Coordinates of C-alpha atoms and ligand atoms in Angstrom, one line a residue:
M149 CA 6.2 24.3 -0.7
P150 CA 9.4 23.0 1.1
E151 CA 10.2 19.5 0.3
N152 CA 11.0 17.1 2.7
I153 CA 14.6 15.8 2.1
L154 CA 16.3 12.8 3.8
I155 CA 19.9 12.6 3.4
A156 CA 21.2 9.2 4.4
I157 CA 24.7 8.6 4.3
A158 CA 26.8 5.3 4.5
W159 CA 27.7 4.1 8.0
P160 CA 31.5 4.0 8.4
Y161 CA 32.5 0.8 10.0
S162 CA 34.2 1.1 13.2
N163 CA 37.6 -0.6 12.7
A164 CA 39.6 2.2 11.0
E165 CA 39.9 5.7 10.7
I166 CA 38.1 7.9 7.8
H167 CA 40.2 8.7 5.0
V168 CA 39.7 11.2 2.2
G169 CA 38.5 8.5 -0.5
N170 CA 35.6 8.0 2.4
I171 CA 34.7 11.7 2.7
T172 CA 34.4 12.3 -1.1
G173 CA 32.7 9.1 -1.6
S174 CA 29.6 9.8 0.6
H175 CA 30.0 12.2 3.7
L176 CA 31.2 15.5 1.7
P177 CA 28.6 15.1 -1.3
G178 CA 25.5 14.3 1.3
D179 CA 26.7 17.2 3.1
I180 CA 26.7 19.7 0.0
V181 CA 23.3 18.8 -1.0
A182 CA 22.0 18.8 2.7
R183 CA 23.4 22.5 3.1
Y184 CA 22.1 23.3 -0.5
H185 CA 18.5 22.3 0.3
R186 CA 18.6 24.2 3.6
L187 CA 19.5 27.2 2.0
K188 CA 16.5 26.7 -0.3
G189 CA 14.4 26.4 2.7
N190 CA 13.6 22.8 2.5
H191 CA 12.9 20.7 5.5
V192 CA 16.2 18.6 5.6
L193 CA 17.1 15.8 7.8
M194 CA 20.5 14.4 7.3
V195 CA 21.7 11.2 9.4
S196 CA 24.3 8.4 9.6
G197 CA 26.1 6.5 12.5
T198 CA 28.8 4.0 13.3
D199 CA 28.2 0.7 12.0
S200 CA 29.7 -1.0 15.6
H201 CA 28.7 -4.6 15.3
G202 CA 30.0 -7.4 13.1
T203 CA 33.3 -9.6 13.0
P204 CA 35.8 -6.9 12.1
V205 CA 35.5 -5.0 14.8
V206 CA 35.6 -8.1 17.4
I207 CA 38.5 -9.3 15.7
A208 CA 40.3 -6.0 16.2
A209 CA 39.5 -5.8 19.8
D210 CA 40.9 -9.5 20.1
K211 CA 44.1 -8.0 18.4
E212 CA 44.2 -4.8 20.6
G213 CA 43.3 -6.6 23.9
K214 CA 40.3 -4.5 24.6
T215 CA 36.5 -5.1 24.8
V216 CA 34.5 -4.5 21.5
E217 CA 32.9 -1.8 23.0
E218 CA 36.0 0.2 23.5
V219 CA 37.3 -0.3 20.0
Y220 CA 33.9 0.7 18.4
K221 CA 33.9 3.9 20.8
K222 CA 37.4 4.7 19.9
Y223 CA 36.6 4.9 16.2
H224 CA 33.2 6.5 16.7
D225 CA 35.1 9.2 18.5
T226 CA 37.6 9.8 15.7
F227 CA 34.5 10.0 13.3
L228 CA 32.8 12.8 15.3
E229 CA 36.2 14.6 15.1
V230 CA 36.4 14.3 11.3
F231 CA 32.9 15.4 10.6
K232 CA 33.1 18.4 12.9
G233 CA 36.5 19.3 11.4
Y234 CA 35.1 19.1 7.9
G235 CA 31.8 20.5 8.5
I236 CA 29.7 17.6 7.8
T237 CA 26.3 19.0 9.2
Y238 CA 24.9 15.6 10.6
D239 CA 21.4 16.4 12.1
L240 CA 22.2 13.1 13.8
F241 CA 25.4 10.9 13.8
T242 CA 25.0 8.2 16.2
T243 CA 25.8 4.4 16.3
T244 CA 24.0 1.0 15.8
H245 CA 24.7 0.1 19.4
T246 CA 21.8 1.8 20.6
E247 CA 18.5 0.6 22.5
N248 CA 16.5 2.3 19.6
H249 CA 18.5 0.8 16.9
F250 CA 18.1 -2.7 18.7
K251 CA 14.3 -2.4 18.7
V252 CA 14.0 -0.8 15.2
S253 CA 15.9 -3.5 13.8
Q254 CA 13.9 -6.4 15.6
A255 CA 10.6 -4.6 14.3
M256 CA 12.0 -4.9 10.9
F257 CA 12.8 -8.6 11.3
L258 CA 9.4 -9.4 13.1
A259 CA 7.4 -7.7 10.2
L260 CA 9.3 -9.4 7.3
E261 CA 8.4 -12.6 9.5
K262 CA 4.8 -11.7 9.7
N263 CA 4.9 -11.2 6.0
G264 CA 6.1 -14.6 5.4
L265 CA 9.5 -13.5 3.9
L266 CA 11.9 -15.4 6.4
F267 CA 12.6 -18.8 6.7
K268 CA 15.0 -21.0 8.7
Q269 CA 17.5 -23.2 7.7
F270 CA 20.5 -25.2 8.6
S271 CA 23.6 -25.0 6.9
K272 CA 27.4 -26.0 7.9
Q273 CA 29.7 -23.6 9.6
W274 CA 33.2 -23.7 10.9
Y275 CA 33.4 -25.0 14.4
S276 CA 36.2 -24.5 17.0
P277 CA 35.9 -27.4 19.6
S278 CA 38.8 -25.7 21.5
S279 CA 36.6 -22.5 22.2
N280 CA 33.2 -24.2 22.0
K281 CA 31.6 -21.9 19.6
F282 CA 31.1 -21.5 15.9
L283 CA 33.3 -19.0 14.0
P284 CA 31.8 -16.3 11.7
D285 CA 33.2 -16.6 8.1
R286 CA 35.7 -13.6 8.5
Y287 CA 37.5 -15.5 11.2
V288 CA 38.3 -18.3 9.3
E289 CA 41.1 -18.3 6.5
G290 CA 42.3 -21.1 4.5
T291 CA 43.1 -22.0 0.7
C292 CA 41.0 -20.9 -2.0
Y293 CA 39.3 -24.0 -3.7
I294 CA 39.3 -21.9 -6.9
C295 CA 42.7 -20.5 -7.5
G296 CA 44.7 -22.0 -4.6
F297 CA 45.6 -18.7 -3.0
E298 CA 46.8 -19.7 0.6
G299 CA 45.4 -16.4 2.3
A300 CA 41.7 -16.6 1.7
R301 CA 38.9 -15.7 3.8
S302 CA 36.5 -18.5 4.1
D303 CA 33.7 -16.1 2.4
Q304 CA 35.8 -14.4 -0.2
C305 CA 39.3 -14.8 -2.0
D306 CA 41.1 -11.3 -2.2
N307 CA 43.3 -13.1 -5.0
C308 CA 40.6 -14.2 -7.7
G309 CA 37.9 -12.0 -6.1
N310 CA 35.5 -14.8 -5.9
V311 CA 32.9 -15.2 -3.4
L312 CA 33.5 -18.6 -1.5
E313 CA 31.5 -21.2 -0.2
P314 CA 32.9 -21.1 3.7
E315 CA 32.4 -24.8 3.9
R316 CA 34.5 -25.8 0.7
L317 CA 37.5 -23.9 2.0
L318 CA 40.9 -26.0 1.9
N319 CA 43.1 -26.2 5.2
P320 CA 40.7 -23.8 7.4
R321 CA 42.4 -22.2 10.3
A322 CA 40.9 -19.8 12.9
K323 CA 42.3 -16.0 12.8
T324 CA 42.4 -16.3 16.7
G325 CA 44.4 -19.3 16.8
D326 CA 42.2 -21.7 18.0
G327 CA 43.2 -25.5 17.0
A328 CA 41.9 -27.7 14.8
L329 CA 38.2 -26.6 13.0
E330 CA 35.1 -28.9 12.1
L331 CA 32.2 -28.3 10.4
R332 CA 28.8 -28.5 12.2
D333 CA 25.3 -27.8 11.3
T334 CA 24.0 -24.7 12.7
E335 CA 20.4 -22.8 12.0
H336 CA 19.7 -19.4 10.7
Y337 CA 16.9 -17.3 9.4
F338 CA 17.1 -16.4 5.8
I339 CA 15.1 -13.5 4.0
D340 CA 13.6 -14.7 0.8
F341 CA 14.5 -12.0 -1.6
S342 CA 13.1 -13.8 -4.6
K343 CA 9.8 -13.0 -3.6
L344 CA 10.3 -9.4 -3.7
E345 CA 12.3 -9.4 -7.1
P346 CA 9.6 -8.0 -9.5
D347 CA 9.1 -5.2 -7.1
V348 CA 12.8 -4.3 -7.2
K349 CA 12.6 -4.4 -10.8
N350 CA 9.9 -1.9 -10.9
F351 CA 11.2 0.2 -8.2
L352 CA 14.3 0.6 -10.6
K353 CA 12.4 1.1 -13.4
E354 CA 10.5 4.0 -12.0
R355 CA 13.6 6.0 -11.0
A356 CA 15.7 5.3 -14.0
P357 CA 15.0 9.0 -15.4
H358 CA 17.1 10.6 -12.4
M359 CA 19.4 7.6 -11.3
R360 CA 23.2 7.6 -12.5
D361 CA 23.8 5.3 -15.1
T362 CA 26.5 3.8 -13.3
V363 CA 24.2 2.6 -10.3
L364 CA 21.2 1.7 -12.5
G365 CA 23.4 -0.4 -14.9
E366 CA 25.0 -2.1 -12.1
S367 CA 21.9 -2.9 -10.3
L368 CA 20.0 -4.2 -13.3
R369 CA 22.8 -6.4 -14.7
K370 CA 23.5 -8.1 -11.3
I371 CA 19.8 -8.9 -11.0
E372 CA 19.3 -9.9 -14.5
A373 CA 22.4 -12.3 -14.1
E374 CA 22.1 -13.7 -10.7
G375 CA 18.4 -12.9 -9.8
L376 CA 17.6 -11.8 -5.9
K377 CA 18.5 -14.9 -3.8
P378 CA 17.5 -15.7 -0.2
R379 CA 20.3 -14.7 2.1
A380 CA 21.1 -15.2 6.0
I381 CA 20.3 -12.5 8.4
T382 CA 21.5 -14.1 11.2
R383 CA 24.9 -15.1 12.6
D384 CA 26.5 -17.2 15.2
L385 CA 28.1 -14.3 17.3
D386 CA 28.1 -12.7 20.7
W387 CA 28.3 -8.9 19.6
G388 CA 25.3 -7.4 18.3
I389 CA 21.5 -7.5 18.2
P390 CA 19.9 -10.4 19.8
V391 CA 17.5 -12.2 17.3
P392 CA 13.9 -11.6 18.2
V393 CA 12.5 -15.1 18.9
P394 CA 10.4 -16.2 21.6
A395 CA 11.4 -16.9 24.7
G396 CA 12.4 -20.4 25.2
D397 CA 13.4 -21.1 21.7
A398 CA 16.5 -22.9 22.2
G399 CA 20.1 -22.1 20.8
W400 CA 19.2 -18.6 19.5
E401 CA 20.9 -16.9 22.5
T402 CA 24.2 -17.1 21.1
K403 CA 23.1 -15.7 17.7
K404 CA 23.0 -12.4 16.4
L405 CA 21.1 -10.5 13.7
Y406 CA 23.7 -10.4 10.4
V407 CA 25.5 -6.8 10.4
W408 CA 24.7 -6.3 6.7
F409 CA 21.0 -6.6 7.5
E410 CA 20.8 -4.5 10.7
A411 CA 23.3 -1.8 9.8
V412 CA 21.3 -0.5 6.8
I413 CA 18.4 -0.3 9.0
G414 CA 20.2 2.6 10.7
Y415 CA 18.7 4.8 7.9
L416 CA 15.3 4.4 9.5
S417 CA 16.4 4.1 13.2
A418 CA 18.6 7.2 13.3
P419 CA 15.7 9.7 12.3
I420 CA 13.8 7.9 15.0
E421 CA 16.4 8.6 17.6
W422 CA 16.8 12.0 16.3
S423 CA 13.0 12.2 16.8
Q424 CA 13.5 11.0 20.4
V425 CA 16.3 13.4 21.4
T426 CA 14.6 16.3 19.9
G427 CA 11.6 15.5 21.7
Q428 CA 9.2 15.3 18.8
K429 CA 8.0 11.7 18.8
D430 CA 6.6 11.5 15.4
A431 CA 8.7 13.9 13.6
W432 CA 10.6 10.8 11.7
R433 CA 7.6 10.0 9.8
D434 CA 7.7 13.5 7.7
W435 CA 10.8 11.6 6.1
W436 CA 9.5 7.9 6.4
T437 CA 6.0 7.5 6.2
N438 CA 5.3 10.6 3.8
P439 CA 5.6 9.1 0.0
K440 CA 6.4 12.6 -1.2
A441 CA 9.6 12.9 0.8
K442 CA 12.7 12.7 -1.1
Q443 CA 15.5 10.4 0.5
F444 CA 18.9 10.5 -1.1
H445 CA 21.5 7.7 -0.2
F446 CA 25.1 8.7 -0.3
I447 CA 27.4 5.7 -0.8
G448 CA 30.4 4.2 -2.2
K449 CA 30.3 1.9 -5.3
D450 CA 31.0 -1.0 -3.3
N451 CA 27.5 -0.7 -1.3
I452 CA 25.6 0.2 -4.8
F453 CA 23.4 -3.3 -4.6
F454 CA 22.3 -3.2 -0.8
H455 CA 20.9 0.2 -1.4
T456 CA 19.1 0.3 -4.7
S457 CA 18.1 -3.6 -4.6
L458 CA 18.5 -5.4 -1.0
W459 CA 17.3 -2.4 1.0
P460 CA 14.4 -1.1 -1.1
A461 CA 13.4 -4.9 -1.0
E462 CA 13.3 -5.1 2.8
L463 CA 11.2 -1.8 3.2
M464 CA 8.7 -3.0 0.4
G465 CA 8.9 -6.5 2.1
V466 CA 7.9 -5.1 5.8
G467 CA 4.9 -3.3 3.9
S468 CA 2.5 -1.6 6.7
A469 CA 3.6 -4.4 9.3
F470 CA 6.5 -2.2 10.6
M471 CA 4.3 0.4 11.8
E472 CA 2.0 -2.1 13.3
I473 CA 4.7 -3.6 15.4
F474 CA 7.0 -0.8 16.0
D475 CA 4.4 1.8 17.2
P476 CA 0.7 0.6 17.3
T477 CA -0.4 3.8 18.6
P478 CA 1.3 6.6 16.5
G479 CA 0.3 10.2 17.3
P480 CA -1.3 12.4 14.5
S481 CA 1.4 13.4 11.7
P482 CA 1.2 16.5 9.8
T483 CA 1.9 14.6 6.8
G484 CA -1.0 12.2 6.9
R485 CA -1.2 8.6 8.1
G486 CA 1.5 6.8 5.7
E487 CA 1.5 3.2 7.1
K488 CA 3.9 2.2 4.4
L489 CA 7.5 2.9 4.5
T490 CA 9.1 5.6 2.2
L491 CA 11.5 4.0 -0.7
P492 CA 14.7 5.7 -1.4
Y493 CA 14.4 8.6 -4.3
D494 CA 17.9 8.4 -5.6
V495 CA 21.3 6.5 -5.0
P496 CA 23.9 8.8 -6.1
A497 CA 26.8 6.2 -5.2
N498 CA 30.4 7.6 -5.9
Q499 CA 33.1 5.6 -7.7
F500 CA 36.5 5.2 -5.9
M501 CA 39.4 7.9 -5.3
N502 CA 42.8 6.5 -5.6
L503 CA 45.9 8.2 -4.2
E504 CA 49.0 9.1 -6.5
G505 CA 47.9 6.5 -8.7
K506 CA 47.5 3.5 -6.4
K507 CA 44.3 2.2 -4.6
I508 CA 44.0 3.9 -1.2
S509 CA 45.3 1.2 1.6
G510 CA 44.8 1.9 5.2
S511 CA 47.0 -1.0 6.4
R512 CA 50.0 0.0 4.3
N513 CA 49.3 3.6 5.1
W514 CA 48.8 4.5 1.4
A515 CA 46.2 7.1 2.5
V516 CA 45.5 10.7 3.3
W517 CA 43.5 10.4 6.7
G518 CA 40.8 12.8 7.5
R519 CA 42.0 13.8 10.9
D520 CA 45.6 14.1 9.8
A521 CA 45.1 16.3 6.8
L522 CA 43.0 18.7 8.9
T523 CA 46.1 19.4 11.1
R524 CA 47.7 21.0 8.0
Y525 CA 45.1 22.5 5.8
D526 CA 42.0 24.3 6.2
P527 CA 38.8 22.2 5.7
D528 CA 37.7 24.4 2.8
A529 CA 40.9 23.9 1.1
L530 CA 40.3 20.2 1.3
R531 CA 36.6 20.3 0.6
Y532 CA 37.5 22.3 -2.6
Y533 CA 40.0 19.7 -3.8
L534 CA 37.6 16.6 -2.8
T535 CA 34.8 18.2 -4.8
V536 CA 36.4 19.3 -8.0
N537 CA 38.0 15.8 -7.8
M538 CA 35.2 13.8 -6.6
P539 CA 34.9 10.4 -8.1
E540 CA 31.0 10.8 -9.8
A541 CA 31.0 8.9 -13.0
K542 CA 34.3 7.4 -12.6
D543 CA 37.4 6.6 -10.3
S544 CA 39.3 9.8 -9.4
D545 CA 42.8 10.3 -8.0
W546 CA 44.1 12.4 -5.3
D547 CA 47.5 13.9 -6.7
W548 CA 49.3 16.3 -4.5
A549 CA 50.7 18.3 -6.9
E550 CA 47.1 19.0 -8.3
F551 CA 46.3 19.5 -4.9
V552 CA 48.7 22.6 -4.8
A553 CA 47.9 24.0 -8.3
R554 CA 44.1 23.9 -7.8
N555 CA 44.0 25.7 -4.4
N556 CA 46.6 28.5 -5.8
N557 CA 45.4 28.5 -9.3
E558 CA 41.1 28.5 -8.8
L559 CA 40.3 28.7 -5.0
V560 CA 42.8 31.4 -4.2
A561 CA 43.5 33.4 -7.6
T562 CA 40.0 33.1 -9.1
W563 CA 37.7 33.3 -5.9
G564 CA 39.7 34.4 -2.9
N565 CA 41.4 37.1 -4.7
L566 CA 38.3 38.5 -6.2
A567 CA 36.5 38.8 -2.9
N568 CA 39.7 40.1 -1.1
R569 CA 40.6 42.6 -3.6
V570 CA 37.3 44.2 -3.9
L571 CA 36.3 44.1 -0.3
A572 CA 39.7 45.4 0.6
F573 CA 39.6 48.3 -1.9
C574 CA 36.3 49.2 -1.1
Y575 CA 36.8 49.2 2.5
K576 CA 39.9 51.8 2.2
N577 CA 38.4 53.9 -0.1
W578 CA 34.8 54.0 1.1
D579 CA 35.6 54.5 4.6
G580 CA 34.4 51.1 5.6
H581 CA 31.2 51.4 3.8
V582 CA 29.4 50.2 0.3
P583 CA 29.7 52.9 -2.1
G584 CA 26.6 54.9 -2.5
D585 CA 23.9 56.8 -0.2
T586 CA 22.0 55.0 2.3
G587 CA 18.6 54.6 1.4
E588 CA 19.1 55.6 -2.5
P589 CA 19.1 53.0 -5.3
M590 CA 22.4 52.7 -7.0
S591 CA 21.8 54.3 -10.5
L592 CA 23.6 51.0 -12.6
R593 CA 24.9 51.2 -16.3
D594 CA 24.2 48.5 -18.8
G595 CA 27.1 46.8 -18.3
D596 CA 26.6 46.7 -14.7
K597 CA 23.0 45.2 -14.9
Q598 CA 24.5 42.6 -17.3
L599 CA 27.1 41.4 -15.1
L600 CA 24.4 41.1 -12.3
A601 CA 21.9 39.3 -14.6
T602 CA 24.5 36.8 -15.6
I603 CA 25.3 36.2 -11.9
E604 CA 22.2 36.0 -10.5
N605 CA 21.2 33.6 -13.3
G606 CA 23.7 31.3 -11.4
F607 CA 20.9 30.8 -9.0
N608 CA 19.1 28.6 -11.3
T609 CA 22.3 26.8 -13.3
V610 CA 24.4 26.2 -10.3
G611 CA 21.0 25.2 -8.6
A612 CA 20.1 22.6 -10.9
E613 CA 23.3 20.7 -10.9
L614 CA 22.9 20.5 -7.0
E615 CA 19.3 19.3 -7.4
A616 CA 20.7 16.5 -9.8
V617 CA 23.5 15.9 -7.7
R618 CA 26.2 17.0 -10.4
L619 CA 28.5 18.6 -7.8
R620 CA 31.5 18.7 -9.9
S621 CA 29.7 20.6 -12.4
A622 CA 27.8 22.8 -10.1
L623 CA 31.1 23.9 -8.3
G624 CA 32.7 24.5 -11.9
E625 CA 29.8 26.8 -12.8
A626 CA 30.1 28.8 -9.8
M627 CA 33.7 29.3 -10.4
K628 CA 33.0 30.3 -14.1
L629 CA 30.9 32.8 -12.6
A630 CA 33.6 34.0 -10.5
T631 CA 36.1 34.2 -13.5
V632 CA 33.1 36.5 -15.2
V633 CA 33.5 38.9 -12.3
N634 CA 37.1 39.3 -12.6
Q635 CA 36.7 39.8 -16.1
Y636 CA 34.2 42.8 -15.7
L637 CA 36.8 44.3 -12.9
D638 CA 39.8 44.0 -15.6
T639 CA 37.6 45.9 -17.9
N640 CA 36.2 48.4 -15.8
A641 CA 39.4 48.9 -13.7
P642 CA 38.0 50.9 -10.6
W643 CA 41.6 51.1 -8.9
S644 CA 42.5 53.4 -12.3
A645 CA 38.8 55.0 -12.5
I646 CA 38.9 56.1 -8.6
K647 CA 41.5 58.7 -9.6
V648 CA 39.3 60.3 -12.3
D649 CA 35.8 59.9 -11.4
K650 CA 35.0 58.1 -7.9
A651 CA 31.3 57.9 -8.4
E652 CA 31.9 55.9 -11.5
A653 CA 34.3 53.5 -9.7
G654 CA 31.7 53.5 -7.0
K655 CA 29.5 51.7 -9.4
T656 CA 32.0 49.1 -10.4
V657 CA 32.8 48.5 -6.9
Y658 CA 29.1 48.2 -5.8
T659 CA 28.0 45.7 -8.6
A660 CA 31.1 43.6 -8.1
L661 CA 30.4 43.7 -4.0
K662 CA 26.6 42.6 -5.1
A663 CA 28.2 39.7 -7.4
I664 CA 30.2 38.5 -4.7
D665 CA 27.5 38.6 -2.2
S666 CA 25.5 36.4 -4.6
L667 CA 28.1 34.2 -5.4
K668 CA 29.1 33.6 -1.7
V669 CA 25.6 32.0 -1.4
M670 CA 26.3 29.8 -4.4
F671 CA 29.6 28.7 -3.2
A672 CA 28.4 28.0 0.6
P673 CA 27.3 24.7 0.2
F674 CA 31.0 23.6 -0.9
L675 CA 32.8 26.1 1.2
P676 CA 31.0 26.7 4.3
F677 CA 33.7 28.1 6.5
T678 CA 34.9 30.7 4.4
C679 CA 31.8 31.7 2.8
E680 CA 30.4 32.4 6.6
K681 CA 33.5 34.4 7.1
L682 CA 32.9 36.4 4.0
H683 CA 29.5 36.8 5.2
G684 CA 31.0 38.5 8.1
F685 CA 32.8 40.9 6.3
F686 CA 29.7 41.8 4.8
N687 CA 28.4 42.4 8.4
Y688 CA 25.4 40.6 8.0
E689 CA 23.5 39.8 11.5
T690 CA 22.2 36.1 11.0
P691 CA 25.0 33.5 9.8
I692 CA 24.2 31.4 6.8
F693 CA 24.4 28.0 8.7
G694 CA 23.8 27.0 12.3
E695 CA 26.5 25.1 14.5
Q696 CA 27.2 21.6 15.1
Y697 CA 27.9 20.1 18.7
T698 CA 28.1 16.8 20.4
E699 CA 25.8 15.3 23.0
T700 CA 25.6 12.2 25.4
V701 CA 22.5 10.0 24.9
K702 CA 21.7 7.4 27.7
D703 CA 19.7 4.3 27.4
S704 CA 19.6 0.7 28.5
L705 CA 22.7 -0.1 26.7
G706 CA 25.0 2.7 28.4
E707 CA 25.7 5.9 26.7
H708 CA 26.7 7.2 23.3
T709 CA 27.9 10.3 22.1
V710 CA 26.2 11.9 19.0
L711 CA 27.0 14.7 16.5
R712 CA 24.2 17.0 16.0
Y713 CA 23.4 20.4 14.0
R714 CA 21.5 23.2 15.2
E715 CA 19.7 25.1 12.1
V716 CA 20.2 29.0 12.2
S717 CA 16.8 30.5 12.7
R718 CA 15.5 32.8 9.9
D719 CA 12.3 34.7 10.9
T720 CA 11.5 36.3 7.7
I721 CA 13.6 34.2 4.9
S722 CA 12.1 31.1 3.9
T723 CA 14.7 30.9 1.0
Y724 CA 18.3 32.1 1.3
W725 CA 19.3 30.5 -2.1
K726 CA 18.6 33.9 -3.9
P727 CA 20.3 36.9 -5.3
S728 CA 22.0 39.4 -3.1
E729 CA 19.8 42.7 -2.1
L730 CA 23.3 44.5 -1.0
K731 CA 22.1 47.8 -0.2
P732 CA 24.5 51.1 -0.9
G733 CA 25.9 52.8 2.0
K734 CA 25.9 49.6 3.9
K735 CA 28.5 49.4 7.0
L736 CA 31.1 46.5 6.3
N737 CA 33.7 44.8 8.6
Q738 CA 37.5 44.8 8.2
P739 CA 38.1 42.3 5.4
G740 CA 40.8 39.9 5.2
P741 CA 42.1 36.8 3.0
L742 CA 39.9 34.0 2.8
F743 CA 42.6 31.0 1.7
K744 CA 46.3 30.3 1.9
K745 CA 48.7 29.9 -1.1
L746 CA 50.3 26.8 -0.6
E747 CA 54.1 26.2 -1.3
E748 CA 55.3 23.9 -3.7
S749 CA 57.5 22.1 -1.0
V750 CA 54.0 20.7 0.4
I751 CA 54.1 18.4 -2.6
D752 CA 57.3 16.3 -1.9
A753 CA 56.5 16.4 1.9
E754 CA 53.1 15.0 1.5
R755 CA 54.4 12.0 -1.0
G756 CA 57.2 11.3 1.5
R757 CA 54.4 10.4 4.4
L758 CA 52.8 7.9 2.1
G759 CA 53.3 4.1 2.6
K760 CA 55.6 4.9 5.7
Ligands
ZN173 ZN1 41.0 -17.5 -5.3

């Protein structure tokens, strides 16, 4: 029975480009797991989008003298370029600035209100008399009342790391250059998370067996230490989603849903938008009202608490009210009529990737930018290093010398050369065909059978690591198997054997080709571009993976560009994650190298670009 797998990936914020730390933190691991489950024949939906509301993008627009919409779209376009370039196969990568996301977020708000989980409260906020409006926390800077640091943001001090109470900030000043500020009362909606704390604890306990220790530990520790406290879910801001209060409720037209509250709802709204653009209104419910669906959230460690505690709390909080409000008359669903929303299955959050021993910093250009790196390196070379170096259990470090070494010693020497030399040798000596007679089975020796059994067992061992989202280990396991094939070739040396007994050499070549054909599938989730190329050398008609493309969606807010993925249609094969069935005598295509060896000079050139 195919499983329904939702791959939900952190929504990048629209005020900076994506760097390698973002890619290895969430987008790439999500893509690897999505591709694996698609090969397994599972029903996969992978979504994310641009987080386009909130104050940082408004500040960026002020600074650049552009409209907020122009700024968010500028970064959104660069995200689409990166994901296409790296082969991050989103079924839908959209944005939070859509009519659909507005509607879904407002329905979540109303469902929480209906269930008695919202309350209104006045609090003090900095107000600018000169521009006649409240300033969001991030607009206000001043002196930290804890450590005395002069450049503290009103809600957080980057010097001592404390979360600040904005009204206690000393010497407040507006980032926009407004004159003197004063504290005024403003009313906001809060969600009372304390009522949901026991449910969240149960949720975490149920998932303890398969959640990463880093993720579970941090979440439980935080709840034990601080408890789940009420949080404001509205803000004084022009840009964003209107608060769904009854018409005529004075004062709310200048307030919006708080971005932390609505952006996370994208995990629900994006599948709904995907259903709309693909013309299958209720399809999203296969992943969202089906308790058997497995939802994976790929995020960085800075977002763990939101995804393991606050987001599940919201989902439990809306109960069946969301469906009643959002879609009172849903059509029949193949998975039955689930009334409540499905909770996350796993949150395999990654730690951070540093760069040459220092924290990545966009503003100081201490970064390897996603788009820029693609102008000099092939996507699979980057994907390989970002996977072997993925910060799964602890922070990792991007080191240019290591990038070159691992590319040359592992990707090129162990895997690329293996595939290339066996295919080239076979193509030349067997007239472009797999050794053996068409229609006849190859009679293999014990050593050949043993090798194939070892390689084919990789579908279990590599697969088990992928299921558990241990991607470094999964890729390491596949690379180990490539080494085993290299050893087998060294032992059987078909290049000399062919001079004495071509039939014996043919058995070795056939066995090695079949092993490579299987390894190709195991490597495919990690190295999709080169595995597709290799698949072409084997002259298969149906590609391994489908295609990415962009599309424009129109709604009442205007139009937005989305990234899509068209899955390859396989008539007869439900799973592609299985051993090769390579036939003797099969016609091959002219092979060529899969990877490029990198010069040592790359290391200094790249290091020289940093921090400039
Ligand atoms: Zn401080």
